[in-house]
């Protein structure tokens, strides 16, 4: 093998099938695989984050559906609206007295 007109002999520890070009190519592929902005580890980490965010989006959509159903129920059912107004907010009708007791 010669580089720049000088003959370079293969080291004794290097097998015949291995060349400097092969070693250099493997090192470059390894460097691209583990270093740089789009390295393998970062891609795996980002895919994991995407999966977690998709789970969170699904959970938020489910919660939104539950609250939208409650809003529809409150807008259509006057009995439910009155019950919640009495229980949670302590509202009452005119000329009505309400006694609140806390029983442990």
N, C-alpha and C. Protein backbone atom coordinates (compact mmCIF):
# COMPACT_ATOMS: atom_id res chain seq x y z
N UNK A 1 0.85 -1.16 0.00
CA UNK A 1 0.00 0.00 0.00
C UNK A 1 0.91 1.24 0.00
N UNK A 2 0.46 2.27 -0.73
CA UNK A 2 1.28 3.48 -0.75
C UNK A 2 0.41 4.71 -0.58
N UNK A 3 0.89 5.63 0.18
CA UNK A 3 0.22 6.91 0.39
C UNK A 3 1.24 7.98 0.06
N UNK A 4 0.90 8.89 -0.83
CA UNK A 4 1.76 9.99 -1.26
C UNK A 4 3.11 9.47 -1.78
N UNK A 5 3.09 8.38 -2.49
CA UNK A 5 4.31 7.84 -3.08
C UNK A 5 5.17 7.04 -2.13
N UNK A 6 4.81 6.96 -0.86
CA UNK A 6 5.58 6.19 0.11
C UNK A 6 4.87 4.87 0.36
N UNK A 7 5.62 3.83 0.38
CA UNK A 7 5.03 2.52 0.63
C UNK A 7 4.89 2.30 2.14
N UNK A 8 3.65 1.91 2.54
CA UNK A 8 3.37 1.65 3.95
C UNK A 8 3.07 0.17 4.09
N UNK A 9 3.74 -0.47 4.99
CA UNK A 9 3.51 -1.89 5.21
C UNK A 9 2.42 -2.09 6.24
N UNK A 10 1.71 -3.18 6.06
CA UNK A 10 0.63 -3.52 6.98
C UNK A 10 1.23 -3.98 8.31
N UNK A 11 0.66 -3.48 9.45
CA UNK A 11 1.17 -3.96 10.74
C UNK A 11 0.93 -5.46 10.89
N UNK A 12 1.72 -6.09 11.69
CA UNK A 12 1.64 -7.55 11.84
C UNK A 12 0.35 -7.98 12.55
N UNK A 13 -0.22 -7.12 13.38
CA UNK A 13 -1.44 -7.48 14.10
C UNK A 13 -2.68 -7.35 13.24
N UNK A 14 -2.60 -6.69 12.07
CA UNK A 14 -3.75 -6.46 11.22
C UNK A 14 -3.92 -7.62 10.23
N UNK A 15 -5.13 -8.25 10.19
CA UNK A 15 -5.36 -9.35 9.26
C UNK A 15 -5.29 -8.86 7.80
N UNK A 16 -5.13 -9.82 6.89
CA UNK A 16 -4.99 -9.46 5.47
C UNK A 16 -6.24 -8.82 4.92
N UNK A 17 -7.40 -9.28 5.33
CA UNK A 17 -8.65 -8.76 4.77
C UNK A 17 -8.96 -7.35 5.25
N UNK A 18 -8.32 -6.89 6.30
CA UNK A 18 -8.57 -5.57 6.85
C UNK A 18 -7.62 -4.57 6.22
N UNK A 19 -8.19 -3.44 5.82
CA UNK A 19 -7.36 -2.39 5.24
C UNK A 19 -7.60 -1.09 6.00
N UNK A 20 -6.76 -0.12 5.76
CA UNK A 20 -6.93 1.18 6.42
C UNK A 20 -8.23 1.84 5.99
N UNK A 21 -8.61 1.64 4.74
CA UNK A 21 -9.87 2.21 4.25
C UNK A 21 -11.05 1.61 4.98
N UNK A 22 -11.04 0.30 5.20
CA UNK A 22 -12.12 -0.36 5.93
C UNK A 22 -12.18 0.14 7.38
N UNK A 23 -11.04 0.22 8.03
CA UNK A 23 -11.00 0.70 9.41
C UNK A 23 -11.49 2.14 9.49
N UNK A 24 -11.03 2.96 8.56
CA UNK A 24 -11.46 4.36 8.53
C UNK A 24 -12.96 4.47 8.29
N UNK A 25 -13.49 3.66 7.38
CA UNK A 25 -14.92 3.67 7.09
C UNK A 25 -15.73 3.25 8.31
N UNK A 26 -15.28 2.21 8.99
CA UNK A 26 -15.98 1.76 10.19
C UNK A 26 -15.94 2.83 11.28
N UNK A 27 -14.81 3.47 11.45
CA UNK A 27 -14.71 4.54 12.45
C UNK A 27 -15.62 5.72 12.09
N UNK A 28 -15.70 6.07 10.82
CA UNK A 28 -16.57 7.19 10.41
C UNK A 28 -18.05 6.84 10.62
N UNK A 29 -18.43 5.62 10.28
CA UNK A 29 -19.81 5.19 10.50
C UNK A 29 -20.13 5.19 12.00
N UNK A 30 -19.19 4.70 12.80
CA UNK A 30 -19.37 4.73 14.26
C UNK A 30 -19.50 6.14 14.79
N UNK A 31 -18.69 7.05 14.27
CA UNK A 31 -18.76 8.44 14.71
C UNK A 31 -20.10 9.06 14.33
N UNK A 32 -20.58 8.78 13.13
CA UNK A 32 -21.88 9.31 12.71
C UNK A 32 -23.01 8.69 13.52
N UNK A 33 -22.84 7.44 13.90
CA UNK A 33 -23.86 6.72 14.65
C UNK A 33 -24.00 7.23 16.08
N UNK A 34 -22.89 7.58 16.72
CA UNK A 34 -22.93 7.96 18.13
C UNK A 34 -22.62 9.42 18.40
N UNK A 35 -22.22 10.20 17.42
CA UNK A 35 -21.92 11.61 17.63
C UNK A 35 -22.70 12.45 16.63
N UNK A 36 -22.81 13.73 16.92
CA UNK A 36 -23.49 14.62 16.01
C UNK A 36 -24.91 14.92 16.46
N UNK A 37 -25.59 15.79 15.75
CA UNK A 37 -26.92 16.23 16.19
C UNK A 37 -27.99 15.16 16.04
N UNK A 38 -27.83 14.22 15.12
CA UNK A 38 -28.85 13.19 14.90
C UNK A 38 -28.33 11.82 15.27
N UNK A 39 -27.64 11.73 16.38
CA UNK A 39 -27.05 10.44 16.75
C UNK A 39 -28.12 9.46 17.21
N UNK A 40 -27.73 8.21 17.27
CA UNK A 40 -28.66 7.12 17.59
C UNK A 40 -29.28 7.28 18.97
N UNK A 41 -28.49 7.62 19.95
CA UNK A 41 -28.99 7.74 21.33
C UNK A 41 -30.02 8.86 21.44
N UNK A 42 -29.78 9.95 20.75
CA UNK A 42 -30.72 11.08 20.79
C UNK A 42 -32.03 10.71 20.10
N UNK A 43 -31.94 9.98 19.00
CA UNK A 43 -33.14 9.55 18.28
C UNK A 43 -33.98 8.64 19.16
N UNK A 44 -33.34 7.70 19.86
CA UNK A 44 -34.07 6.80 20.76
C UNK A 44 -34.73 7.60 21.89
N UNK A 45 -34.00 8.54 22.44
CA UNK A 45 -34.53 9.37 23.52
C UNK A 45 -35.73 10.20 23.04
N UNK A 46 -35.64 10.76 21.85
CA UNK A 46 -36.73 11.56 21.31
C UNK A 46 -37.95 10.70 20.99
N UNK A 47 -37.73 9.49 20.50
CA UNK A 47 -38.86 8.60 20.24
C UNK A 47 -39.57 8.22 21.53
N UNK A 48 -38.81 8.03 22.59
CA UNK A 48 -39.40 7.72 23.90
C UNK A 48 -40.23 8.91 24.38
N UNK A 49 -39.70 10.11 24.22
CA UNK A 49 -40.43 11.31 24.62
C UNK A 49 -41.71 11.48 23.81
N UNK A 50 -41.64 11.17 22.51
CA UNK A 50 -42.83 11.27 21.65
C UNK A 50 -43.90 10.29 22.13
N UNK A 51 -43.47 9.08 22.50
CA UNK A 51 -44.42 8.08 22.99
C UNK A 51 -45.10 8.55 24.28
N UNK A 52 -44.31 9.14 25.19
CA UNK A 52 -44.87 9.64 26.45
C UNK A 52 -45.84 10.80 26.19
N UNK A 53 -45.48 11.69 25.26
CA UNK A 53 -46.36 12.82 24.95
C UNK A 53 -47.66 12.35 24.30
N UNK A 54 -47.60 11.31 23.48
CA UNK A 54 -48.81 10.77 22.88
C UNK A 54 -49.73 10.18 23.94
N UNK A 55 -49.14 9.51 24.95
CA UNK A 55 -49.94 8.99 26.07
C UNK A 55 -50.61 10.15 26.82
N UNK A 56 -49.85 11.21 27.05
CA UNK A 56 -50.39 12.37 27.76
C UNK A 56 -51.52 13.03 26.96
N UNK A 57 -51.36 13.13 25.64
CA UNK A 57 -52.39 13.70 24.79
C UNK A 57 -53.66 12.86 24.88
N UNK A 58 -53.51 11.53 24.84
CA UNK A 58 -54.67 10.65 24.93
C UNK A 58 -55.38 10.82 26.27
N UNK A 59 -54.61 10.90 27.35
CA UNK A 59 -55.21 11.09 28.67
C UNK A 59 -55.95 12.43 28.75
N UNK A 60 -55.36 13.47 28.17
CA UNK A 60 -56.01 14.79 28.18
C UNK A 60 -57.28 14.79 27.34
N UNK A 61 -57.28 14.07 26.22
CA UNK A 61 -58.49 13.98 25.40
C UNK A 61 -59.60 13.25 26.14
N UNK A 62 -59.24 12.18 26.86
CA UNK A 62 -60.23 11.46 27.65
C UNK A 62 -60.82 12.36 28.73
N UNK A 63 -59.97 13.11 29.41
CA UNK A 63 -60.43 14.02 30.46
C UNK A 63 -61.31 15.11 29.85
N UNK A 64 -60.93 15.62 28.71
CA UNK A 64 -61.74 16.64 28.03
C UNK A 64 -63.11 16.09 27.69
N UNK A 65 -63.17 14.85 27.21
CA UNK A 65 -64.46 14.24 26.87
C UNK A 65 -65.34 14.12 28.10
N UNK A 66 -64.75 13.76 29.24
CA UNK A 66 -65.53 13.64 30.48
C UNK A 66 -66.11 14.99 30.88
N UNK A 67 -65.28 16.04 30.84
CA UNK A 67 -65.77 17.36 31.24
C UNK A 67 -66.77 17.93 30.24
N UNK A 68 -66.61 17.62 28.95
CA UNK A 68 -67.60 18.07 27.97
C UNK A 68 -68.94 17.40 28.21
N UNK A 69 -68.92 16.12 28.60
CA UNK A 69 -70.17 15.42 28.92
C UNK A 69 -70.84 16.04 30.14
N UNK A 70 -70.04 16.41 31.14
CA UNK A 70 -70.60 17.07 32.33
C UNK A 70 -71.20 18.43 31.98
N UNK A 71 -70.54 19.18 31.12
CA UNK A 71 -71.05 20.49 30.70
C UNK A 71 -72.37 20.32 29.96
N UNK A 72 -72.43 19.33 29.03
CA UNK A 72 -73.68 19.07 28.31
C UNK A 72 -74.80 18.70 29.27
N UNK A 73 -74.46 17.89 30.28
CA UNK A 73 -75.47 17.49 31.26
C UNK A 73 -75.97 18.69 32.05
N UNK A 74 -75.06 19.58 32.45
CA UNK A 74 -75.48 20.76 33.21
C UNK A 74 -76.31 21.72 32.35
N UNK A 75 -76.00 21.80 31.07
CA UNK A 75 -76.75 22.70 30.19
C UNK A 75 -78.13 22.16 29.85
N UNK A 76 -78.34 20.87 29.94
CA UNK A 76 -79.62 20.29 29.54
C UNK A 76 -80.47 19.83 30.73
N UNK A 77 -79.88 19.42 31.82
CA UNK A 77 -80.63 18.86 32.95
C UNK A 77 -80.67 19.87 34.09
N UNK A 78 -81.85 20.46 34.29
CA UNK A 78 -82.00 21.49 35.34
C UNK A 78 -81.92 20.90 36.75
N UNK A 79 -82.34 19.64 36.91
CA UNK A 79 -82.30 19.00 38.23
C UNK A 79 -80.84 18.83 38.68
N UNK A 80 -79.99 18.39 37.78
CA UNK A 80 -78.58 18.22 38.11
C UNK A 80 -77.93 19.56 38.41
N UNK A 81 -78.27 20.56 37.62
CA UNK A 81 -77.73 21.90 37.84
C UNK A 81 -78.12 22.42 39.22
N UNK A 82 -79.38 22.24 39.59
CA UNK A 82 -79.83 22.70 40.90
C UNK A 82 -79.16 21.92 42.03
N UNK A 83 -79.01 20.61 41.87
CA UNK A 83 -78.36 19.80 42.90
C UNK A 83 -76.91 20.24 43.13
N UNK A 84 -76.18 20.48 42.05
CA UNK A 84 -74.78 20.92 42.18
C UNK A 84 -74.71 22.31 42.79
N UNK A 85 -75.62 23.20 42.39
CA UNK A 85 -75.63 24.55 42.95
C UNK A 85 -75.90 24.50 44.45
N UNK A 86 -76.76 23.62 44.88
CA UNK A 86 -77.07 23.51 46.31
C UNK A 86 -75.92 22.86 47.08
N UNK A 87 -75.38 21.77 46.55
CA UNK A 87 -74.36 21.02 47.28
C UNK A 87 -73.01 21.73 47.32
N UNK A 88 -72.55 22.18 46.18
CA UNK A 88 -71.20 22.73 46.12
C UNK A 88 -71.13 24.21 46.48
N UNK A 89 -72.12 24.95 46.11
CA UNK A 89 -72.04 26.40 46.28
C UNK A 89 -72.97 26.93 47.36
N UNK A 90 -73.75 26.08 48.00
CA UNK A 90 -74.60 26.50 49.10
C UNK A 90 -75.70 27.46 48.69
N UNK A 91 -76.14 27.42 47.46
CA UNK A 91 -77.20 28.30 46.99
C UNK A 91 -78.55 27.78 47.48
N UNK A 92 -79.53 28.68 47.50
CA UNK A 92 -80.86 28.30 47.96
C UNK A 92 -81.90 29.09 47.19
N UNK A 93 -83.12 28.63 47.29
CA UNK A 93 -84.23 29.34 46.66
C UNK A 93 -84.67 30.49 47.56
N UNK A 94 -85.45 31.40 46.98
CA UNK A 94 -85.99 32.50 47.78
C UNK A 94 -86.94 31.93 48.84
N UNK A 95 -86.96 32.55 49.99
CA UNK A 95 -87.81 32.14 51.13
C UNK A 95 -87.55 30.71 51.55
N UNK A 96 -86.31 30.28 51.46
CA UNK A 96 -85.94 28.93 51.88
C UNK A 96 -84.76 29.04 52.84
N UNK A 97 -84.81 28.25 53.88
CA UNK A 97 -83.70 28.24 54.81
C UNK A 97 -82.93 26.93 54.67
N UNK A 98 -81.60 27.04 54.71
CA UNK A 98 -80.76 25.86 54.56
C UNK A 98 -79.88 25.77 55.80
N UNK A 99 -79.85 24.58 56.37
CA UNK A 99 -79.00 24.33 57.52
C UNK A 99 -77.88 23.39 57.08
N UNK A 100 -76.63 23.82 57.25
CA UNK A 100 -75.50 23.01 56.87
C UNK A 100 -74.90 22.41 58.12
N UNK A 101 -74.82 21.09 58.13
CA UNK A 101 -74.23 20.39 59.27
C UNK A 101 -73.08 19.54 58.75
N UNK A 102 -72.06 19.48 59.56
CA UNK A 102 -70.93 18.64 59.22
C UNK A 102 -70.92 17.46 60.15
N UNK A 103 -71.21 16.33 59.61
CA UNK A 103 -71.24 15.10 60.41
C UNK A 103 -69.99 14.30 60.05
N UNK A 104 -69.15 14.03 61.06
CA UNK A 104 -67.92 13.28 60.76
C UNK A 104 -68.16 11.82 60.47
